[in-house]
PDB file of N, CA and C in Angstrom:
ATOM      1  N   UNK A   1      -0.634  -9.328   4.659  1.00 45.00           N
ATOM      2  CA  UNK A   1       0.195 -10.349   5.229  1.00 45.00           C
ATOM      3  C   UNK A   1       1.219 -10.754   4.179  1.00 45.00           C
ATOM      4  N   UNK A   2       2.301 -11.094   4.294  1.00 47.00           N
ATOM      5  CA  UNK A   2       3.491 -11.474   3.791  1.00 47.00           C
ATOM      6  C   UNK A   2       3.702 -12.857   3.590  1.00 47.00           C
ATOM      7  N   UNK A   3       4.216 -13.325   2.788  1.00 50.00           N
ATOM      8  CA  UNK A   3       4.613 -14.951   2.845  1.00 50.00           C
ATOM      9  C   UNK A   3       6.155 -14.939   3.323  1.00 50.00           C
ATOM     10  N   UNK A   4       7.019 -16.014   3.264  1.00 52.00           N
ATOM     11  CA  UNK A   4       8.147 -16.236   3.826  1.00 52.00           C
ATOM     12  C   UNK A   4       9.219 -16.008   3.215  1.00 52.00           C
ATOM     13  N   UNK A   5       8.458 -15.409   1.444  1.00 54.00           N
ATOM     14  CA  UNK A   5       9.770 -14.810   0.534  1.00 54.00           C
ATOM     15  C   UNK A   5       9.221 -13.288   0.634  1.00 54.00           C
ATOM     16  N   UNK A   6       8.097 -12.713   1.808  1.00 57.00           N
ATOM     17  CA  UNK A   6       8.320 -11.187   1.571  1.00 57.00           C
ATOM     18  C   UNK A   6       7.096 -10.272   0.940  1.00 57.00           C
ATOM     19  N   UNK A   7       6.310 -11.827  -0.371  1.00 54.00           N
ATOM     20  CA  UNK A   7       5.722 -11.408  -1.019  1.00 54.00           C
ATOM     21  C   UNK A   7       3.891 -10.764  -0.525  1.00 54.00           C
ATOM     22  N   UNK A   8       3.437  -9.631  -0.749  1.00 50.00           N
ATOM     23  CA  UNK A   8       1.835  -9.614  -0.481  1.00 50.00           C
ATOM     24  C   UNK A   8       1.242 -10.059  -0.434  1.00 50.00           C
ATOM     25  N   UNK A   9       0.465 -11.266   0.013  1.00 51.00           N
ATOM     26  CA  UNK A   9      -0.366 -12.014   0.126  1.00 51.00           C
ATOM     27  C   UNK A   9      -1.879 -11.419   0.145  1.00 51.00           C
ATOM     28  N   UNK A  10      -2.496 -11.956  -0.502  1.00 50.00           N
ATOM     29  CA  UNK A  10      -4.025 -10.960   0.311  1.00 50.00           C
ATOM     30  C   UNK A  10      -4.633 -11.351   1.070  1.00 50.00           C
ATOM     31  N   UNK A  11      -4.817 -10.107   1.916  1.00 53.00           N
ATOM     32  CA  UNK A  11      -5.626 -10.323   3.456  1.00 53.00           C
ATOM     33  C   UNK A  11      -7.481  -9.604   2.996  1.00 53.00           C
ATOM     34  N   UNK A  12      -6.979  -8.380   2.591  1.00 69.00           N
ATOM     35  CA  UNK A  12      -8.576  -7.998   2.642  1.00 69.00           C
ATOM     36  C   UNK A  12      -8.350  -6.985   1.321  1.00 69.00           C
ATOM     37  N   UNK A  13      -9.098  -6.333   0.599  1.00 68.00           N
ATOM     38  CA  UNK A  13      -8.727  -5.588  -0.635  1.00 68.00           C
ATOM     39  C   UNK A  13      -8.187  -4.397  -0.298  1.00 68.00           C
ATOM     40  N   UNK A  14      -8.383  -3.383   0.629  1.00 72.00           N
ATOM     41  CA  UNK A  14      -7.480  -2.036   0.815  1.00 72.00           C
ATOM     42  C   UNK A  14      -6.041  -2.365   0.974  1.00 72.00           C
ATOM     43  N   UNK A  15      -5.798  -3.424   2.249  1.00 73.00           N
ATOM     44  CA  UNK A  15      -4.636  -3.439   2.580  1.00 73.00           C
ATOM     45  C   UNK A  15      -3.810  -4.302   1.173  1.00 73.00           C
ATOM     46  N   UNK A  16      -4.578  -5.169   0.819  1.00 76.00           N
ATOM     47  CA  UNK A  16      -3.737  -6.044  -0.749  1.00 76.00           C
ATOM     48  C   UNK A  16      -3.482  -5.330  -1.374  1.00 76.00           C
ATOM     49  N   UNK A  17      -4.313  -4.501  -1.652  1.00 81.00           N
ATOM     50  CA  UNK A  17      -4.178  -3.207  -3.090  1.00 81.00           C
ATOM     51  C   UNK A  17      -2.762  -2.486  -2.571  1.00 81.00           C
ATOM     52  N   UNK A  18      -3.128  -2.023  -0.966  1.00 85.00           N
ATOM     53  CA  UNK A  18      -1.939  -1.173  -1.056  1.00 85.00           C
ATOM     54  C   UNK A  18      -0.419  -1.822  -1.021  1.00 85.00           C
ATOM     55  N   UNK A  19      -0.648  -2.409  -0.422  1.00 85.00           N
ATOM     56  CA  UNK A  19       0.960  -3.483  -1.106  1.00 85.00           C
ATOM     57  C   UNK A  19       1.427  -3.720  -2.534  1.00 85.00           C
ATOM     58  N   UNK A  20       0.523  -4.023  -2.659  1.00 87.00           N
ATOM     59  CA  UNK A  20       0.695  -4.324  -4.432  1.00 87.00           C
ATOM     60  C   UNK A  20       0.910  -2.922  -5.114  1.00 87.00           C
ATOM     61  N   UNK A  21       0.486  -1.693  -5.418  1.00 88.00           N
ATOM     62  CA  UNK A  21       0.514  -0.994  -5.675  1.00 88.00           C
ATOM     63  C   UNK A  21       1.938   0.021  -5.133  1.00 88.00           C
ATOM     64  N   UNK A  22       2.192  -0.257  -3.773  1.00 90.00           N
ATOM     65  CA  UNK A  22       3.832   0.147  -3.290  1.00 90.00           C
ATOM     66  C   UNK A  22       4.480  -0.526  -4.155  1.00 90.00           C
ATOM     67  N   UNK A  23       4.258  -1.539  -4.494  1.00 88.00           N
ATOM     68  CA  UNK A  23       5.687  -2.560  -4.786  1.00 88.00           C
ATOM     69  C   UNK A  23       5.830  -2.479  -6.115  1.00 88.00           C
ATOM     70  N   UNK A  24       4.516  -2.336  -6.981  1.00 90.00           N
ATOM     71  CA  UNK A  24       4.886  -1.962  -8.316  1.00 90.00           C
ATOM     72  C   UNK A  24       5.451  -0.795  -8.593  1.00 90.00           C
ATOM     73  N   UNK A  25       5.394   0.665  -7.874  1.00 90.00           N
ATOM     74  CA  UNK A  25       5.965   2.048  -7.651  1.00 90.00           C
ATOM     75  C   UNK A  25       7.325   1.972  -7.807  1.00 90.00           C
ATOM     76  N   UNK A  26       7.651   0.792  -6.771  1.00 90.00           N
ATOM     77  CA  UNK A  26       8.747   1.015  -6.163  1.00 90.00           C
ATOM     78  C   UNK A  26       9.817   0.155  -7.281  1.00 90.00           C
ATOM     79  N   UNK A  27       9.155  -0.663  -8.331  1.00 90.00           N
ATOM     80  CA  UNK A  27       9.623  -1.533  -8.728  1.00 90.00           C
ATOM     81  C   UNK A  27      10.065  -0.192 -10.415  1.00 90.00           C
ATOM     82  N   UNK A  28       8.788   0.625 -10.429  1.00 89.00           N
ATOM     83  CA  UNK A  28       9.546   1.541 -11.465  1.00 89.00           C
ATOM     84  C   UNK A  28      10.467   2.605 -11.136  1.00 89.00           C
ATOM     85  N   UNK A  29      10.232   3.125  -9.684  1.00 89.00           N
ATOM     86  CA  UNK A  29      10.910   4.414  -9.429  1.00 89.00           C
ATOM     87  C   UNK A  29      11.529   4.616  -8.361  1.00 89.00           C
ATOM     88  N   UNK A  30      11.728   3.386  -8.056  1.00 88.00           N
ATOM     89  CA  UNK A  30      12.805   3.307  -7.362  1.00 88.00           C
ATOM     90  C   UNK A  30      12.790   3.564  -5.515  1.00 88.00           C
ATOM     91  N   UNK A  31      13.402   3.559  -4.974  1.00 86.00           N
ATOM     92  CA  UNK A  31      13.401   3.952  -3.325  1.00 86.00           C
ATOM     93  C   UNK A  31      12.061   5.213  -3.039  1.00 86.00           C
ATOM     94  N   UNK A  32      12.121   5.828  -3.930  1.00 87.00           N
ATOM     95  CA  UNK A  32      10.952   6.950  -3.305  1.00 87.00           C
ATOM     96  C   UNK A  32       9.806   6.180  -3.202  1.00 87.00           C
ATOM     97  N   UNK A  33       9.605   5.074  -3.614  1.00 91.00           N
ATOM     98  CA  UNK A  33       8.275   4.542  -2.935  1.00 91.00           C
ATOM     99  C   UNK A  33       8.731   3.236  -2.068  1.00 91.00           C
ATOM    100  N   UNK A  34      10.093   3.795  -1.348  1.00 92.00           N
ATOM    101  CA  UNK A  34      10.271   2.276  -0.205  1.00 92.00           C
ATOM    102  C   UNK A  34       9.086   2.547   1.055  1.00 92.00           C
ATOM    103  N   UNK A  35       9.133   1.594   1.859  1.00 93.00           N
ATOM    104  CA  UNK A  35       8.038   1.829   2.718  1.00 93.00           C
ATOM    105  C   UNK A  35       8.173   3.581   3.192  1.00 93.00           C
ATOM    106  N   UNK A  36       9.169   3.493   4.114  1.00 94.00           N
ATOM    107  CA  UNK A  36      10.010   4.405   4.854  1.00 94.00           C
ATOM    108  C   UNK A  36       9.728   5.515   4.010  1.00 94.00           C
ATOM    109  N   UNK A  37       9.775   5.745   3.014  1.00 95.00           N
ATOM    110  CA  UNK A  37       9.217   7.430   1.987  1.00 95.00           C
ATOM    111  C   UNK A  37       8.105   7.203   2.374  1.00 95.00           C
ATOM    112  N   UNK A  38       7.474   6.345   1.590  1.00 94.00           N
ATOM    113  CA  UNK A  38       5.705   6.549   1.776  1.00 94.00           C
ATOM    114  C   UNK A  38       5.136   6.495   3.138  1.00 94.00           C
ATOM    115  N   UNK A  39       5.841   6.008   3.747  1.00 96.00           N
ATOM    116  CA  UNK A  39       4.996   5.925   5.070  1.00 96.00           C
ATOM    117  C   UNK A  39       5.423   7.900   5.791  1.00 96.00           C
ATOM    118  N   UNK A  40       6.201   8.033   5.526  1.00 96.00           N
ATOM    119  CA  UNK A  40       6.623  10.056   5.874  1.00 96.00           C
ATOM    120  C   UNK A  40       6.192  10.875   5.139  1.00 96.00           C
ATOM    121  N   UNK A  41       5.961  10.488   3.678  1.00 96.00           N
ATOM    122  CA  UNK A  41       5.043  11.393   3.019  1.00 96.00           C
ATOM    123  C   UNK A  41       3.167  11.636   3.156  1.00 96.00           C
ATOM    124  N   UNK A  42       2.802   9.958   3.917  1.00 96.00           N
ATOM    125  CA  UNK A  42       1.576  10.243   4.125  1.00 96.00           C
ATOM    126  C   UNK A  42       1.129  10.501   5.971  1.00 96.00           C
ATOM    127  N   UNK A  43       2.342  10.801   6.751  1.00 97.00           N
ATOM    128  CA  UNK A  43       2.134  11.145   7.957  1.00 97.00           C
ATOM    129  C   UNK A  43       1.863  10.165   8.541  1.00 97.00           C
ATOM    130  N   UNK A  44       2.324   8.695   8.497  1.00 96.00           N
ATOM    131  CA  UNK A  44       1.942   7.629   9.199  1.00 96.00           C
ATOM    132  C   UNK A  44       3.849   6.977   9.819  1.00 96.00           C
ATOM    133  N   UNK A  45       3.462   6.928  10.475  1.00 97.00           N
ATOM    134  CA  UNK A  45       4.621   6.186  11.437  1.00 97.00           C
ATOM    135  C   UNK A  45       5.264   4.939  10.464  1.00 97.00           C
ATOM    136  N   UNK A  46       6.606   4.338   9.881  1.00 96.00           N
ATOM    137  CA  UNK A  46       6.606   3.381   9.001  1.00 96.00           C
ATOM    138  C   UNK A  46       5.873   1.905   9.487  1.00 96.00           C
ATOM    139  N   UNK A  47       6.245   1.649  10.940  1.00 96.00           N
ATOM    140  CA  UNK A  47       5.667   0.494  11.554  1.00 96.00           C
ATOM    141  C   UNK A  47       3.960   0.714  11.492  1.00 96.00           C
ATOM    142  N   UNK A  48       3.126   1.492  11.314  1.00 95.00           N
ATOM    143  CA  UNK A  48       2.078   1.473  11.365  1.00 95.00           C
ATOM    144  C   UNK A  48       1.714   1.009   9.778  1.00 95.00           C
ATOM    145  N   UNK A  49       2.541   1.887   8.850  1.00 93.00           N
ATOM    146  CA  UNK A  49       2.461   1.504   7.462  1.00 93.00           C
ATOM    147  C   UNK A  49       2.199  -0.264   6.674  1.00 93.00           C
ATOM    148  N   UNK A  50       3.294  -0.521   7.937  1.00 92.00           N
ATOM    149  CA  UNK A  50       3.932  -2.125   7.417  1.00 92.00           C
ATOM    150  C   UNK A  50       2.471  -3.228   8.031  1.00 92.00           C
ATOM    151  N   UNK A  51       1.954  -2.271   9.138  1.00 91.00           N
ATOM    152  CA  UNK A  51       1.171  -3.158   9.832  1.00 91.00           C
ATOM    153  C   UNK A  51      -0.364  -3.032   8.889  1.00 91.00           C
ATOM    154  N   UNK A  52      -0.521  -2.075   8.130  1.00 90.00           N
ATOM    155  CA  UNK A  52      -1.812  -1.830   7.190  1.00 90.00           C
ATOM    156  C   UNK A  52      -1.338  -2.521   5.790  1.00 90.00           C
ATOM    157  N   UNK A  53       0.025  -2.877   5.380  1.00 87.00           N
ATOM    158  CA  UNK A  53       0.559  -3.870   4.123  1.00 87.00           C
ATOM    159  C   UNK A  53       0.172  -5.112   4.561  1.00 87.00           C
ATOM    160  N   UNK A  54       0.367  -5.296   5.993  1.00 85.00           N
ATOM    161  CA  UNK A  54       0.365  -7.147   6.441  1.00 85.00           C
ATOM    162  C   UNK A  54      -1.053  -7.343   6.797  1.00 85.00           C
ATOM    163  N   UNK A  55      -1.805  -6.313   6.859  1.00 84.00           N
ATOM    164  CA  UNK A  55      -3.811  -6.876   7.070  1.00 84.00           C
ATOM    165  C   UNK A  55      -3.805  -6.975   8.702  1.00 84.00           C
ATOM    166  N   UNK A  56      -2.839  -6.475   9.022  1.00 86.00           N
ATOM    167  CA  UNK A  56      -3.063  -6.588  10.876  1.00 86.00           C
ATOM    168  C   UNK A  56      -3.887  -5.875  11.081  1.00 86.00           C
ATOM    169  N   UNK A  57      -3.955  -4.349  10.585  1.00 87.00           N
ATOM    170  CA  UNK A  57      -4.924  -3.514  10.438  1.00 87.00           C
ATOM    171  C   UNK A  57      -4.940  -2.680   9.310  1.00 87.00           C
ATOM    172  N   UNK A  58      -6.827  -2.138   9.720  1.00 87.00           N
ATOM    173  CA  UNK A  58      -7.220  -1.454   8.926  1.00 87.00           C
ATOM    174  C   UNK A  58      -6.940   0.085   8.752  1.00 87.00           C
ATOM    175  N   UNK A  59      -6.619   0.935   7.914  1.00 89.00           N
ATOM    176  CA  UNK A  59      -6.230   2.019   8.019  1.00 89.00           C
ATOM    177  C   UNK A  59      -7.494   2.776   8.060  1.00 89.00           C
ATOM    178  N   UNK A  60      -7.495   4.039   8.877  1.00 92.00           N
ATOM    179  CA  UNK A  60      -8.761   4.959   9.138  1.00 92.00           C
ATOM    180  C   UNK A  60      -8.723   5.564   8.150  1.00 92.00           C
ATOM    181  N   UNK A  61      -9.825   6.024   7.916  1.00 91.00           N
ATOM    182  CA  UNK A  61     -10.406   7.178   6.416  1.00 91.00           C
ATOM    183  C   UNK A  61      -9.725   8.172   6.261  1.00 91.00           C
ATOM    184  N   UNK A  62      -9.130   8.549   7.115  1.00 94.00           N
ATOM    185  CA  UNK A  62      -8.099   9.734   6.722  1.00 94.00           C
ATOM    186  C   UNK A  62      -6.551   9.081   6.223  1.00 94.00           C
ATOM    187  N   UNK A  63      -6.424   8.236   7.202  1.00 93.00           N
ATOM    188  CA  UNK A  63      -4.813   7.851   7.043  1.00 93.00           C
ATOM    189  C   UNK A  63      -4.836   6.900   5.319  1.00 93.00           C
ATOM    190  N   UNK A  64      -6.315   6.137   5.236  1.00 91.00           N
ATOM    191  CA  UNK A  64      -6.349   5.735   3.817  1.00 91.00           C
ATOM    192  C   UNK A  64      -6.608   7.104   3.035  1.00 91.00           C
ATOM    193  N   UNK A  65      -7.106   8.008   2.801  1.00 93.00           N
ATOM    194  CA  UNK A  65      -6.801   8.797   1.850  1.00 93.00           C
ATOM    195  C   UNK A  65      -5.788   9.921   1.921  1.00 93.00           C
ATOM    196  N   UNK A  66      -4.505   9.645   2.709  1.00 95.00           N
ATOM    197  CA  UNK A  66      -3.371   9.866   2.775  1.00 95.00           C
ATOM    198  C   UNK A  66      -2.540   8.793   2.264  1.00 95.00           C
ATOM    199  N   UNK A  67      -2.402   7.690   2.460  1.00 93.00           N
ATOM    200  CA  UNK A  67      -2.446   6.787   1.242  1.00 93.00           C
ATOM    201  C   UNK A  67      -2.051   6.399  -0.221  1.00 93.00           C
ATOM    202  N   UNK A  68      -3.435   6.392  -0.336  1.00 92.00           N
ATOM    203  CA  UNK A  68      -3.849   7.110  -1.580  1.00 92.00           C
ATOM    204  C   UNK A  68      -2.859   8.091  -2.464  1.00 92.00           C
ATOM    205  N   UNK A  69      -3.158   9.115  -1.783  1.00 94.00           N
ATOM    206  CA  UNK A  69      -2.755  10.293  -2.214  1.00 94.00           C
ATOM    207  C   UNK A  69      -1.148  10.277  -2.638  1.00 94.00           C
ATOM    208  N   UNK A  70      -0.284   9.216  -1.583  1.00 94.00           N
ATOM    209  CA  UNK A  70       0.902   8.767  -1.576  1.00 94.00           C
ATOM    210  C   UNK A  70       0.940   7.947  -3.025  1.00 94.00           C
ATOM    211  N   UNK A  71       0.089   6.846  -3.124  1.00 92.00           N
ATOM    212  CA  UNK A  71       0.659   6.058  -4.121  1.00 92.00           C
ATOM    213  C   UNK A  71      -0.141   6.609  -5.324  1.00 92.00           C
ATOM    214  N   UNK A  72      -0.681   7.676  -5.493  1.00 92.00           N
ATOM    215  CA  UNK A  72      -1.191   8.278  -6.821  1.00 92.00           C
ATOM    216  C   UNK A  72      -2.526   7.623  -7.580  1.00 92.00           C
ATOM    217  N   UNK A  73      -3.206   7.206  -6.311  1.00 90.00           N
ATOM    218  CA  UNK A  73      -4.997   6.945  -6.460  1.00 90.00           C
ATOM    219  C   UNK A  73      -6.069   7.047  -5.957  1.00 90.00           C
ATOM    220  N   UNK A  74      -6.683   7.276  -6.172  1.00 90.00           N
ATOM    221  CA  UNK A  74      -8.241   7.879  -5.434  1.00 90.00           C
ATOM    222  C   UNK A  74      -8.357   6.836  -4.014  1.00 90.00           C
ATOM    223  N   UNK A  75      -8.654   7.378  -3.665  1.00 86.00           N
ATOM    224  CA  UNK A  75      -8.995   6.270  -1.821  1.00 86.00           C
ATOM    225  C   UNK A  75     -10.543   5.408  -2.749  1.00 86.00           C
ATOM    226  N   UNK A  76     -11.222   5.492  -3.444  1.00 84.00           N
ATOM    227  CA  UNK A  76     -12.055   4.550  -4.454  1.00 84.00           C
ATOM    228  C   UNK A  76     -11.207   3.475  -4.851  1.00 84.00           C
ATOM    229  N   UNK A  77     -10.376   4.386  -5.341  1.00 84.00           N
ATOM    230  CA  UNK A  77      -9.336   3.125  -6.131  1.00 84.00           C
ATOM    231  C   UNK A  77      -8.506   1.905  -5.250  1.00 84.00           C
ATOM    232  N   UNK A  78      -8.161   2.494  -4.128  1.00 81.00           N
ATOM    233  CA  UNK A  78      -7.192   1.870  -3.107  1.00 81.00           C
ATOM    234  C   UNK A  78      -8.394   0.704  -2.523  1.00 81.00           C
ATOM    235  N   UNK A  79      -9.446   0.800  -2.585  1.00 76.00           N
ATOM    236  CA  UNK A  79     -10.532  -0.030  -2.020  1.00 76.00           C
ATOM    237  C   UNK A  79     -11.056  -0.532  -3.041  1.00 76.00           C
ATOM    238  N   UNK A  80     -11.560  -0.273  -4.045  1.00 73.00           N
ATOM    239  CA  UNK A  80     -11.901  -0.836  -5.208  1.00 73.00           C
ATOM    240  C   UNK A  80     -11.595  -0.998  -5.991  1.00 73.00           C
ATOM    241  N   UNK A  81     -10.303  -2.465  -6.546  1.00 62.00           N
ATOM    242  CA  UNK A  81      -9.715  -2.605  -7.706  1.00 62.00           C
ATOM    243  C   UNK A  81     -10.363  -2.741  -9.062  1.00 62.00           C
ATOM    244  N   UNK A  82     -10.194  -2.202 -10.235  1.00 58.00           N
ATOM    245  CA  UNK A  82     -11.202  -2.300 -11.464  1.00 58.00           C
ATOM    246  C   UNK A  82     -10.443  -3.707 -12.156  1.00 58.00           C
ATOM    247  N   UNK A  83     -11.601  -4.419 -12.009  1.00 49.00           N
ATOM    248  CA  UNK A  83     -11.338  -5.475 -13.101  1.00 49.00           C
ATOM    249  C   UNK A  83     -12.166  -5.359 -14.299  1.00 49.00           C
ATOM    250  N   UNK A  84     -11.071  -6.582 -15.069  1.00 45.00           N
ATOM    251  CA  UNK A  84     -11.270  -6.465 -16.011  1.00 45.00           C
ATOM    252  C   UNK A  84     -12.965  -7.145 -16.524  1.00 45.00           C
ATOM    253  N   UNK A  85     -13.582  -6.701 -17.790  1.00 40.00           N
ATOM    254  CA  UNK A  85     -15.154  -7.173 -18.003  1.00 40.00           C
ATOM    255  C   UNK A  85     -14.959  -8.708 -18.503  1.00 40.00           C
TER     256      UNK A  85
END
């Protein structure tokens, strides 16, 4: 889910992670990780993309480790953020 400046809010940890993790991508390298790339590189429709960033829904096991695979982390990782000890 989004706040009213845009920003990720967290809804549940897959979908938070994956927002957060687009936006830092996108924040080093530019447009190849705007939604619209990532959502065509992992075979997902962009509106379906935007709707698994905002926690409307959950992405299926395949489409999350397509994902994944998009933003350069294990479908573990996309679900389980490592904090710190």
């Amino acid at each position: 889910m989004s706040n009213h400046q845009g920003e990720v809010v967290d809804v549940n940890p897959v979908t938070s992670r994956m927002g957060k993790l687009r936006l830092e991508l996108r924040e080093r390298f530019g447009d190849h990780f705007d939604r619209r790339a990532c959502a065509r590189r992992a075979g997902i429709a962009e509106r379906t993309w935007a709707s698994y960033e905002r926690g409307e829904n959950m992405p299926p096991a395949d489409a999350a480790v397509a994902i994944a695979r998009v933003l350069g982390v294990t479908a573990e990782q996309l679900v389980f953020e490592r904090r710190g000890r």
